[in-house]
CSV table of C-alpha atoms and ligand atoms in Angstrom, one decimal:
chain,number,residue,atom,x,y,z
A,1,UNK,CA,122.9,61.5,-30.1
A,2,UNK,CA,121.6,64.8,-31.5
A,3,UNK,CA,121.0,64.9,-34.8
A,4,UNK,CA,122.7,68.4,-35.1
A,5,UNK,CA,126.1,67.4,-34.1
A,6,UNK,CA,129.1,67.6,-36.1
A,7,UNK,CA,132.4,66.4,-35.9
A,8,UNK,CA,135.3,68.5,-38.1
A,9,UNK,CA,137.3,65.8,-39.0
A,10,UNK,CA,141.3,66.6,-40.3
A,11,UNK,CA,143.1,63.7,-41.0
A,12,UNK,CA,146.9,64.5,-41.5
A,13,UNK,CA,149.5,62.1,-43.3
A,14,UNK,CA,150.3,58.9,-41.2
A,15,UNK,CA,149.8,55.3,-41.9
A,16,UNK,CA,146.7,55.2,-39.7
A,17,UNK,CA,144.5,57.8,-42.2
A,18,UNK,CA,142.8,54.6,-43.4
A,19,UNK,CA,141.8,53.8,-39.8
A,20,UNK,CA,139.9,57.2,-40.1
A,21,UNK,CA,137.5,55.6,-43.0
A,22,UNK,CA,136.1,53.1,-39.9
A,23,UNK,CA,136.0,56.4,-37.4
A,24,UNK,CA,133.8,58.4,-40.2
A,25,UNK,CA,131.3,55.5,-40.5
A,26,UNK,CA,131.6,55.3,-36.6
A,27,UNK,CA,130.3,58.5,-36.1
A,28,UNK,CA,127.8,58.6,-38.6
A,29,UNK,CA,126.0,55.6,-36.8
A,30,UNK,CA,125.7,58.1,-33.8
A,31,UNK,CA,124.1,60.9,-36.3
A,32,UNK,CA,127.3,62.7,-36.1
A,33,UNK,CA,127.9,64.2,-39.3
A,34,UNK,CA,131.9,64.3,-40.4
A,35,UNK,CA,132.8,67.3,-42.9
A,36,UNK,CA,136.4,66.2,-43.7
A,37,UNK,CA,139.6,68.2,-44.1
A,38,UNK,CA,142.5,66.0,-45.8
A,39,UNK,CA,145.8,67.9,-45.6
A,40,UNK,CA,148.4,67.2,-48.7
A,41,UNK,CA,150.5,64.3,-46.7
A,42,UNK,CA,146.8,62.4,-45.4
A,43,UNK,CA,146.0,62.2,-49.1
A,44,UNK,CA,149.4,60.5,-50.0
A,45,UNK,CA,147.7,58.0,-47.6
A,46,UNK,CA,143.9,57.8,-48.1
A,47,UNK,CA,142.0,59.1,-51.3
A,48,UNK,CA,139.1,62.0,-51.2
A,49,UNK,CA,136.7,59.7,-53.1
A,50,UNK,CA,136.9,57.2,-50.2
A,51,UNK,CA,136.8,59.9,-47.6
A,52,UNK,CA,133.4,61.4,-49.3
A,53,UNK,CA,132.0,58.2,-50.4
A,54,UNK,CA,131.7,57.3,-46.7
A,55,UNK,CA,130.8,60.9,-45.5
A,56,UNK,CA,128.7,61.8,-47.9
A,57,UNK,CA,129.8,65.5,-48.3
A,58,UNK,CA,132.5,67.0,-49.6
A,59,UNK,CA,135.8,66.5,-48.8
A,60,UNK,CA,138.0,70.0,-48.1
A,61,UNK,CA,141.6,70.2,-49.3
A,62,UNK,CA,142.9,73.3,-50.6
A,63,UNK,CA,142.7,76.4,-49.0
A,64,UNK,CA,143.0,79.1,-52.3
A,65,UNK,CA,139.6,76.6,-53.9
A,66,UNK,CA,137.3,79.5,-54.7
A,67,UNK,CA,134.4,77.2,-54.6
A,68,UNK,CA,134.8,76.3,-51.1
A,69,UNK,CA,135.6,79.7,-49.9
A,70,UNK,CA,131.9,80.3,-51.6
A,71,UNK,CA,130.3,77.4,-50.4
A,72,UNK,CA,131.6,77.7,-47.0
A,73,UNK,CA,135.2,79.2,-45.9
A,74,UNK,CA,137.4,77.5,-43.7
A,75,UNK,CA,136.7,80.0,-41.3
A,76,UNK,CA,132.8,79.1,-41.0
A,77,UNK,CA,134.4,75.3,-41.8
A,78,UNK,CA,135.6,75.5,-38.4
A,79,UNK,CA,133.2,77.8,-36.9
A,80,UNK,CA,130.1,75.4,-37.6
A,81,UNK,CA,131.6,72.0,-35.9
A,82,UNK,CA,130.7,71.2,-32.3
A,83,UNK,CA,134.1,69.8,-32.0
A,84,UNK,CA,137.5,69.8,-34.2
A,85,UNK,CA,139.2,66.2,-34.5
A,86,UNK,CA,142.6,65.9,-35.9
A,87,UNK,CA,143.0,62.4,-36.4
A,88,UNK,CA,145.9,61.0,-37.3
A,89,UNK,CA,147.5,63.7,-36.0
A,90,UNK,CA,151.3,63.9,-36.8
A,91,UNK,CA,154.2,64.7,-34.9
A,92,UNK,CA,154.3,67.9,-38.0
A,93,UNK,CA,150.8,68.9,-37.1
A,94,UNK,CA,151.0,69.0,-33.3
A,95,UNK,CA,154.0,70.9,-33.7
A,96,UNK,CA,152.1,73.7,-36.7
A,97,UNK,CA,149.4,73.6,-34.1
A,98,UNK,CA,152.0,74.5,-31.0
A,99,UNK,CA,153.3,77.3,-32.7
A,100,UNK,CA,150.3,78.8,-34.3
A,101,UNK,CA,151.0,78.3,-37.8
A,102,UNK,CA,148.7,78.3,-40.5
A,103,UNK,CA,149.8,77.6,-43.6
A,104,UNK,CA,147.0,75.2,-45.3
A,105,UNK,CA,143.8,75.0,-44.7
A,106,UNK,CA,144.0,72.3,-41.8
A,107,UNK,CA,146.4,74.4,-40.1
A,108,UNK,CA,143.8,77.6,-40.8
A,109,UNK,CA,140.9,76.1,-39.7
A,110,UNK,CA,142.8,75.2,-36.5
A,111,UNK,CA,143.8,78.4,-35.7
A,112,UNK,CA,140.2,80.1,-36.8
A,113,UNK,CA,138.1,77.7,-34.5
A,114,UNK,CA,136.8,78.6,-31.0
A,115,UNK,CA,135.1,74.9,-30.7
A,116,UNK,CA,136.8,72.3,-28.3
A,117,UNK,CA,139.7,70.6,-30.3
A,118,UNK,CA,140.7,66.8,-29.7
A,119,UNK,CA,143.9,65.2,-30.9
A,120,UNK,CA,144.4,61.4,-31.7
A,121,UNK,CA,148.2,61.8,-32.4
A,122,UNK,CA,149.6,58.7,-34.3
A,123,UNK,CA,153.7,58.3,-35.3
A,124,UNK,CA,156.9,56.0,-34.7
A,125,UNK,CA,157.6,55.9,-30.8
A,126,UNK,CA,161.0,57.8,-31.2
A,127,UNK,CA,158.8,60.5,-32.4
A,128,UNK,CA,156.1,60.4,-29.9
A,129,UNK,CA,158.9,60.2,-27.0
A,130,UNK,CA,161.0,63.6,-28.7
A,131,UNK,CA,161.1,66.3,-26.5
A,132,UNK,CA,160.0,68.8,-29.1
A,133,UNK,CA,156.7,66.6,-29.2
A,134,UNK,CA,156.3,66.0,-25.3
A,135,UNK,CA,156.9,69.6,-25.3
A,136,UNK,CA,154.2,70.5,-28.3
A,137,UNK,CA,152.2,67.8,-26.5
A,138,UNK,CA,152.3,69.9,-22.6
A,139,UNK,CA,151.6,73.2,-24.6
A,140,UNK,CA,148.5,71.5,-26.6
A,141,UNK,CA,147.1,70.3,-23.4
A,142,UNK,CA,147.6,73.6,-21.4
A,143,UNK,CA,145.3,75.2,-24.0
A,144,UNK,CA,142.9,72.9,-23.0
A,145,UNK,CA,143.7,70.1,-26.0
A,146,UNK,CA,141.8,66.8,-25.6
A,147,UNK,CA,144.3,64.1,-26.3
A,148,UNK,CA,143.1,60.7,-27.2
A,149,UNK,CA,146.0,57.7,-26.8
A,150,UNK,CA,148.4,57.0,-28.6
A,151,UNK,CA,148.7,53.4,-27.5
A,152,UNK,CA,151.5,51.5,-27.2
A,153,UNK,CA,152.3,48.3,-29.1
A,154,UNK,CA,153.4,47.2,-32.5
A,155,UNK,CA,153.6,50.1,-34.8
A,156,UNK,CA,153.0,49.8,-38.9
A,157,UNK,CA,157.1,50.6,-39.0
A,158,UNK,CA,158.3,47.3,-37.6
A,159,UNK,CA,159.0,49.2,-34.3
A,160,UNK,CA,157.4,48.7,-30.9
A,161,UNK,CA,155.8,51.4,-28.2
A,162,UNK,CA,153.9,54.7,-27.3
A,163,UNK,CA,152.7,56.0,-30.8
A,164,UNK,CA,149.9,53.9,-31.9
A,165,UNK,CA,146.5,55.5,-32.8
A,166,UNK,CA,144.0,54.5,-30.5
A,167,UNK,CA,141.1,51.6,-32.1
A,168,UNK,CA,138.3,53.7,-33.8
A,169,UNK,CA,136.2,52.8,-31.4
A,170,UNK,CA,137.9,54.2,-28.8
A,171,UNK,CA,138.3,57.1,-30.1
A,172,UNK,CA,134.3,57.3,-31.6
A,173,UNK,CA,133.7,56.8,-27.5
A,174,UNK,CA,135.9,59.8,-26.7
A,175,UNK,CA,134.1,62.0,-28.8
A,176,UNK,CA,130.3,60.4,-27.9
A,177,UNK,CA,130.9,61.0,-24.5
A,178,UNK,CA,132.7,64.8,-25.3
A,179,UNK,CA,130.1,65.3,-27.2
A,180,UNK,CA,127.5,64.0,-24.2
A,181,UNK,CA,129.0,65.4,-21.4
A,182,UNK,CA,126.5,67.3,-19.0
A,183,UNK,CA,129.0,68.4,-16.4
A,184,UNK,CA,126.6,67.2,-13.9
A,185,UNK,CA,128.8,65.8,-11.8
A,186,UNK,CA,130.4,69.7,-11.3
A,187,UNK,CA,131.9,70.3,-7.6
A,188,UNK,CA,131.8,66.1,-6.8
A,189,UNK,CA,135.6,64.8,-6.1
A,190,UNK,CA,136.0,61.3,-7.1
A,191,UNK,CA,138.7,58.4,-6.4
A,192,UNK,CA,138.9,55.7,-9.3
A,193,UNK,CA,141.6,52.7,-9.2
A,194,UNK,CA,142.4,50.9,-11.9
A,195,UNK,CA,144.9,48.5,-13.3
A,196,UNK,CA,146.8,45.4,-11.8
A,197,UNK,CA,149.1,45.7,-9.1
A,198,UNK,CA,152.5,44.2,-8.8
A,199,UNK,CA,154.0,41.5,-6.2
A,200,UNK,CA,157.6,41.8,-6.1
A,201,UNK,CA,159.2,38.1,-5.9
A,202,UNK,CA,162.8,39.7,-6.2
A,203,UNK,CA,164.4,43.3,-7.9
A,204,UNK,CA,163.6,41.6,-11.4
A,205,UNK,CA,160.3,39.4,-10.7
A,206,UNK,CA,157.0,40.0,-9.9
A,207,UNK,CA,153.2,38.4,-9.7
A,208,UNK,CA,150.2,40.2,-12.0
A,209,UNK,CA,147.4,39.6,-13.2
A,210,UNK,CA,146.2,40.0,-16.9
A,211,UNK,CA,144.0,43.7,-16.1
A,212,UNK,CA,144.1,45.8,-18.9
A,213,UNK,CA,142.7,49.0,-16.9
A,214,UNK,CA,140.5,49.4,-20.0
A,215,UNK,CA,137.0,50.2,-17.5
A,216,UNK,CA,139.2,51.9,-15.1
A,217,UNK,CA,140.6,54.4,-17.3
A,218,UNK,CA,136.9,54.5,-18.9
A,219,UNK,CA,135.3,55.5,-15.8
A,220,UNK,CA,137.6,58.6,-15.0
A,221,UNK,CA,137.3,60.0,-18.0
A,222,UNK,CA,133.5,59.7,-17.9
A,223,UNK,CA,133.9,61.3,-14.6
A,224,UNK,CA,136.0,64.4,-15.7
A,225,UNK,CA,133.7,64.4,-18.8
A,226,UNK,CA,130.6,65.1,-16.3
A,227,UNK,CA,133.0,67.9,-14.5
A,228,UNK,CA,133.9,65.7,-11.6
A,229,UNK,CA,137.6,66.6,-9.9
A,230,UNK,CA,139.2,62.9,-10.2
A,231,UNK,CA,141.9,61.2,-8.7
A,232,UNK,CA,142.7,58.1,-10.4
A,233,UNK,CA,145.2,55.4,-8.7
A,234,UNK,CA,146.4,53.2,-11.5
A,235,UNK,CA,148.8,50.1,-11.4
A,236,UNK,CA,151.1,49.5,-14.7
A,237,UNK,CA,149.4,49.7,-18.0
A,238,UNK,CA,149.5,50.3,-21.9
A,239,UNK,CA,146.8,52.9,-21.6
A,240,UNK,CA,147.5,56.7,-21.6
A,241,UNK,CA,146.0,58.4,-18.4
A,242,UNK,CA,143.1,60.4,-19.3
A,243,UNK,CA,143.1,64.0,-20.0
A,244,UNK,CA,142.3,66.2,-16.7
A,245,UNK,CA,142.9,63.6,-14.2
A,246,UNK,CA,145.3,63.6,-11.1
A,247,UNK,CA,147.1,60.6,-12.3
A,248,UNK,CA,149.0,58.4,-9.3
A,249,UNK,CA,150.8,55.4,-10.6
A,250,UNK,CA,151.2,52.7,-8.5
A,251,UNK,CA,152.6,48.8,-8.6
A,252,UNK,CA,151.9,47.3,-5.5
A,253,UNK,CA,148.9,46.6,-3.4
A,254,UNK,CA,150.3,48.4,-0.5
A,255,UNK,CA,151.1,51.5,-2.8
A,256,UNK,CA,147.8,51.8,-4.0
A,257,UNK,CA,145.9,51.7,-1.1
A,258,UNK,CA,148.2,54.6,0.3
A,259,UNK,CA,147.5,56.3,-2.4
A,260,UNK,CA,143.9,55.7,-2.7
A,261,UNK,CA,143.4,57.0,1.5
A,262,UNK,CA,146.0,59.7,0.5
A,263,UNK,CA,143.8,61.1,-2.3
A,264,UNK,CA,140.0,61.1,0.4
A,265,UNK,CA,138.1,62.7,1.2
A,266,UNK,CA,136.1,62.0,-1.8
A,267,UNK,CA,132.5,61.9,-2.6
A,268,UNK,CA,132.6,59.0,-4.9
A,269,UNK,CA,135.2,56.0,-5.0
A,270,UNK,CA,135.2,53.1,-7.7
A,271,UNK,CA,137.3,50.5,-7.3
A,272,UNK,CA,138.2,49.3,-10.4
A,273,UNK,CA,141.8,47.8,-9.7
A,274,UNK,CA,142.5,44.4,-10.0
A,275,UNK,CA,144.4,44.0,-6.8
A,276,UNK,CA,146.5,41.2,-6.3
A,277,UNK,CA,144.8,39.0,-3.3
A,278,UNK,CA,148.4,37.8,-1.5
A,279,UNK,CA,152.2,39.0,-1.9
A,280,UNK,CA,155.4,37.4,-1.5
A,281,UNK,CA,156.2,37.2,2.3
A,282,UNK,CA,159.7,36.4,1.7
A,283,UNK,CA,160.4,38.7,-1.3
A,284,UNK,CA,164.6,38.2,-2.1
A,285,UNK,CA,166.3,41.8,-2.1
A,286,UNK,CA,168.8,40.4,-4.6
A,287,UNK,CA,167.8,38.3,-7.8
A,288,UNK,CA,167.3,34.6,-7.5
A,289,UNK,CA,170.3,32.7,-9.0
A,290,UNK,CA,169.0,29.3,-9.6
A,291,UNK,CA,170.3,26.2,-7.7
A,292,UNK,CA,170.8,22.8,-9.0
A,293,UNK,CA,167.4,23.2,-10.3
A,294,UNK,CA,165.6,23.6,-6.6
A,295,UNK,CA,162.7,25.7,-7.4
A,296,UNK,CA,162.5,28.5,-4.7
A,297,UNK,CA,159.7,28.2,-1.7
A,298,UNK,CA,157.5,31.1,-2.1
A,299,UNK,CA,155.3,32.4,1.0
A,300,UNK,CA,152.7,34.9,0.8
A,301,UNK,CA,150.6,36.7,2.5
A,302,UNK,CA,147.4,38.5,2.3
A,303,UNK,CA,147.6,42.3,1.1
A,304,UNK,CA,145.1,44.7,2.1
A,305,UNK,CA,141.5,45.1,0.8
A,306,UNK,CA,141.7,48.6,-0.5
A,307,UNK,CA,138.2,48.8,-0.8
A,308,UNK,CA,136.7,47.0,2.2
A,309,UNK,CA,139.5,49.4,4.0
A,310,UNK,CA,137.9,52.7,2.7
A,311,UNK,CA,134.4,50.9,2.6
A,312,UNK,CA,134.4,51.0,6.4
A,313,UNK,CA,136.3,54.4,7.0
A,314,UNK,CA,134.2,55.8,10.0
A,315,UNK,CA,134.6,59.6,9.5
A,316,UNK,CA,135.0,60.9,5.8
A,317,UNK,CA,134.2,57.7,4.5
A,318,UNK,CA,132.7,58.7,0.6
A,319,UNK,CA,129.0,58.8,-0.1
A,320,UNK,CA,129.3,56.4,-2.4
A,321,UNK,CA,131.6,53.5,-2.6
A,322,UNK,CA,131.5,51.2,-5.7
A,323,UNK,CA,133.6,48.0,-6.5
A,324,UNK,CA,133.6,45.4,-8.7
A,325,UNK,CA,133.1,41.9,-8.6
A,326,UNK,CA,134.8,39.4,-11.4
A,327,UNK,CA,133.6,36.7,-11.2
A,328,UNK,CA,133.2,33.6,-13.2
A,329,UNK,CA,130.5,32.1,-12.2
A,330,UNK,CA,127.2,32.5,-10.0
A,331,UNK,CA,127.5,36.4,-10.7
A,332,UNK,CA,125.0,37.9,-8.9
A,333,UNK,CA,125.0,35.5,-5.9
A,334,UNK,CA,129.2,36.3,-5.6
A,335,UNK,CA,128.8,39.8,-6.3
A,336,UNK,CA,125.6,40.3,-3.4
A,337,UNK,CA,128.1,38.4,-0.3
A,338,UNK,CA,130.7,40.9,-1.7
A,339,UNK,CA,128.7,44.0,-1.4
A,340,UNK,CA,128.0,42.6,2.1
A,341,UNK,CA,131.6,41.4,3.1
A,342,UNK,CA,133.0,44.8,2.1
A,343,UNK,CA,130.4,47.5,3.1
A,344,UNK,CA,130.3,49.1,-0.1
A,345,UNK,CA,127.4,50.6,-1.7
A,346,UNK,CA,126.8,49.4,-4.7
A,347,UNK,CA,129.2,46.8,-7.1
A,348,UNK,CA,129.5,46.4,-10.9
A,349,UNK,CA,129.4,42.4,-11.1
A,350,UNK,CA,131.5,41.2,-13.9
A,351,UNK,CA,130.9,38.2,-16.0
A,352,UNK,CA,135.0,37.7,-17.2
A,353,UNK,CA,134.3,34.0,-18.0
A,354,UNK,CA,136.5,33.4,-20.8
A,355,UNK,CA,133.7,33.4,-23.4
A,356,UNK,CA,132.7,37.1,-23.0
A,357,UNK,CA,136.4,38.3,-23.4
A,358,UNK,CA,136.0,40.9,-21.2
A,359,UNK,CA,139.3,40.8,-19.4
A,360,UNK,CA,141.7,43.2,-21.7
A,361,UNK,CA,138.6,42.9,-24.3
A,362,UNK,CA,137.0,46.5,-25.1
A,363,UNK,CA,133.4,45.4,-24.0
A,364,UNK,CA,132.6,44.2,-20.8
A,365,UNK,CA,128.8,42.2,-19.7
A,366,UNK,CA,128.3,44.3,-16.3
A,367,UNK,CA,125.3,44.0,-13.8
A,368,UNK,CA,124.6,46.8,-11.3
A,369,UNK,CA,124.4,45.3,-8.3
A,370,UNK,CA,122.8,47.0,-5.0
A,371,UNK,CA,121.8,45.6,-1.6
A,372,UNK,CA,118.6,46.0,-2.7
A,373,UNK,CA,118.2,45.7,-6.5
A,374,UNK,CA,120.0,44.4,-9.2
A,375,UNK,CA,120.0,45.4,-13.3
A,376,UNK,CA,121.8,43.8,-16.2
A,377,UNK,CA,123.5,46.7,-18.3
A,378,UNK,CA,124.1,44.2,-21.2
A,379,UNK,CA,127.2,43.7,-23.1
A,380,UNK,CA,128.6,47.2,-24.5
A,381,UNK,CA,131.7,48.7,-24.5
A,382,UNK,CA,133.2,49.7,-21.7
A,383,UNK,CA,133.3,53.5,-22.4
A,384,UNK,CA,129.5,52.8,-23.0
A,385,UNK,CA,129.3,50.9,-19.3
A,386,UNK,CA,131.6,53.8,-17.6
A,387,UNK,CA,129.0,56.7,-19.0
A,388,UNK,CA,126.1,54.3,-17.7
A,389,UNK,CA,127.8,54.7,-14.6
A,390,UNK,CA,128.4,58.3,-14.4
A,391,UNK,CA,124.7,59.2,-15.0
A,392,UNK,CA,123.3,56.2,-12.5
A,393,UNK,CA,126.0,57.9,-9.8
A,394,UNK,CA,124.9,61.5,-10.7
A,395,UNK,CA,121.2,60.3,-10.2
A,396,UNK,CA,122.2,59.1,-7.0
A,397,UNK,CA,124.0,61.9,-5.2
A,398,UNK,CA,121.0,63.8,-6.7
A,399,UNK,CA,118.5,62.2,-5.0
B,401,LIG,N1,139.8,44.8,-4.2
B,401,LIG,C1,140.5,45.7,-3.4
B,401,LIG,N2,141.6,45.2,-2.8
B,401,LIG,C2,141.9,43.9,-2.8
B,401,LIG,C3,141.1,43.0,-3.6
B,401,LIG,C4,140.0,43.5,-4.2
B,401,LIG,O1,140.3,46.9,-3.4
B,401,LIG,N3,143.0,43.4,-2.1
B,401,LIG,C5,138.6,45.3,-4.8
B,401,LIG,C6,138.6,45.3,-6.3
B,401,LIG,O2,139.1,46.5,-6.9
B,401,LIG,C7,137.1,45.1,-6.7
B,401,LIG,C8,136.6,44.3,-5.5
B,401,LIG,O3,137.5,44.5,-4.5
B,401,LIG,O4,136.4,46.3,-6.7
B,401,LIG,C9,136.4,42.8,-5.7
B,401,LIG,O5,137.5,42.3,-6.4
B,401,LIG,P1,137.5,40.7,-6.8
B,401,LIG,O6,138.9,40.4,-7.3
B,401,LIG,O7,136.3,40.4,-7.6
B,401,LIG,O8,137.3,40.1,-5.4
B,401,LIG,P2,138.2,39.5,-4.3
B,401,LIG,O9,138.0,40.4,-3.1
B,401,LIG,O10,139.6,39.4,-4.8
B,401,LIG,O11,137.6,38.1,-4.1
B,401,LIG,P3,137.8,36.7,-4.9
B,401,LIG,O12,139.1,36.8,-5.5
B,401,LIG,O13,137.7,35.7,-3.8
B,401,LIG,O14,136.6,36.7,-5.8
């Protein structure tokens, strides 16, 4: 990363301020310096010293502190960053930023910038799912907002859902790559599934599988981050879609492949899903009561290859068609007869032996694999692996 770059960093009140500490030291091992804005509330949570004892500069809080406005004022504060990153941000500062206010020197800075801002909100799930915030949230992203998560899951408040702040290292990935981005995927259309599907075995039943759509997700916002227009087909997840892409949710195998043929002609398509192999043939339209302890008979039957399908597409087929392969063992040697079995161009072979942790894990051991060629990409994360992608596809279409 360039040396030059520089994050603005405002870190509002919330429970996950201290997460903040780990995103500051984050960035810095990417040379990305971090001056720091801590509003009143985010210093109720984490202390200046420990803000500036891991950023190494000064930490800004007040906007009436002569010093600062000689040393640098919160307009040139703003001015100087490559990119402004409110993180936590609170349901009070989305809604300050929605309405233009600017009333402390977080809320100034925000209004004085004309850098990209990104937003990793953080707060209890009732809050998140408030119209007033899905509203600030819509107006945010219409002005061209990055939003990073939340996630869903156990929150600090004993509750459960949408609201979590997203792991540092997510988040450090979201601003590496905005940070990265070379738009030179400009003018290319791009399909990307992702996810599990689900099998219906009756109304309140169904058969997955244990995909997180963590590379998935990855890989479209890599794609929109290199200026590519992206569809992205997605079965049921935790994960928030990415900013910027044409999101199409999806549960079963037969919805996601019309989908993914609704959304071509494409230049590129990565298939990413983790599509279940069979469905139930005998689905029940009404639950399944039990009887005497019978277990039912289930039948399947196979679903559709989405990606051998659009693999062998005569006319529009993409220029460049890339699956995966998961296996867990003999890697390259399962992932070559799949490249040949389903006509695709090139596959991202998967090691998701138990040992690497990659299934729902945030790091993922990948190998490119051509008909030709094949190169290990090592084990990194899987925002790391999706950028790798982008650039090795941009190459290609370039060439
Ligand atoms: N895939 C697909 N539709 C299916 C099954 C798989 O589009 N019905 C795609 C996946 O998205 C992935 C690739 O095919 O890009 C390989 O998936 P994988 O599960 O590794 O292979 P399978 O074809 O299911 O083969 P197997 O389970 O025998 O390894």
């Amino acid at each position: 990363m360039n040396q030059n770059k520089r994050v603005l960093l405002i870190i509002s009140g919330g429970i996950a301020a201290y997460k903040c500490l780990e995103v500051i030291r984050r960035l810095q091992d990417h040379n990305i310096s971090c001056p720091t804005i801590l509003t009143k509330a985010g210093a109720e949570f984490v202390t200046p010293l420990s803000v500036s004892a891991l950023s190494g500069g000064k930490v800004f809080q007040d906007l009436f502190d002569l010093t600062d406005e000689q040393e640098m004022g919160h307009i040139r504060l703003s001015r100087e960053a490559d990119l402004v990153l409110v993180a936590p941000a609170t349901a009070d500062i989305m809604a300050k930023m929605a309405s233009g206010q600017a009333n402390d020197l977080a809320t100034t800075a925000l209004l004085a910038t004309d850098k990209p801002v990104m937003v990793a909100p953080a707060m209890n799930p009732m809050m998140w799912q408030h119209p007033a915030t899905q509203a600030n949230l819509e107006t945010l992203k219409e002005r061209g907002v990055t939003i990073v998560g939340p996630e869903s899951g156990d929150m600090a408040c004993g509750e459960h859902g949408a609201g979590r702040f997203v792991e540092p290292a997510v988040l450090v990935s979201s601003v590496v790559s905005f940070l990265n981005q070379s738009q030179n995927l400009k003018g290319k259309t791009a399909l990307v599934t992702a996810g599990p599907t689900r099998e219906a075995i009756d109304p309140v039943r169904y058969i997955s599988n244990h995909s997180s759509g963590k590379q998935g997700y990855a890989i479209a916002e890599a794609l929109v981050s290199a200026g590519a227009d992206v569809t992205l087909v997605s079965g049921p997840t935790k994960l928030a879609p990415p900013t910027g892409v044409n999101f199409v949710p999806i549960n079963t195998a037969d919805e996601l492949l019309a989908a993914s043929k609704a959304a071509l002609p494409t230049d590129i398509a990565i298939f990413a899903a983790a599509v279940a192999d069979y469905k139930v043939a005998n689905a029940a339209t009404q639950k399944i009561k039990k009887k005497d302890g019978k277990a039912p008979k289930l039948e399947f039957e196979a679903n559709p290859d989405i990606l051998a399908t659009i693999a062998s597409i005569k006319k529009g087929r993409p220029d460049l068609v890339i699956g995966f392969a998961a296996e867990t063992e003999n890697l390259i040697k399962n992932a070559q007869s799949k490249l040949k079995k389903k006509d695709c161009d090139w596959i991202l072979a998967n090691d998701v032996s138990e040992k690497t942790g990659t299934f729902g894990g945030d790091a993922s051991e990948v190998h490119l694999v051509k008909s030709n060629a094949n190169e290990s990409w090592g084990h990194q994360s899987k925002q790391a692996t999706a950028r790798q992608l982008v650039e090795a596809i941009a190459q290609e279409l370039k060439g």
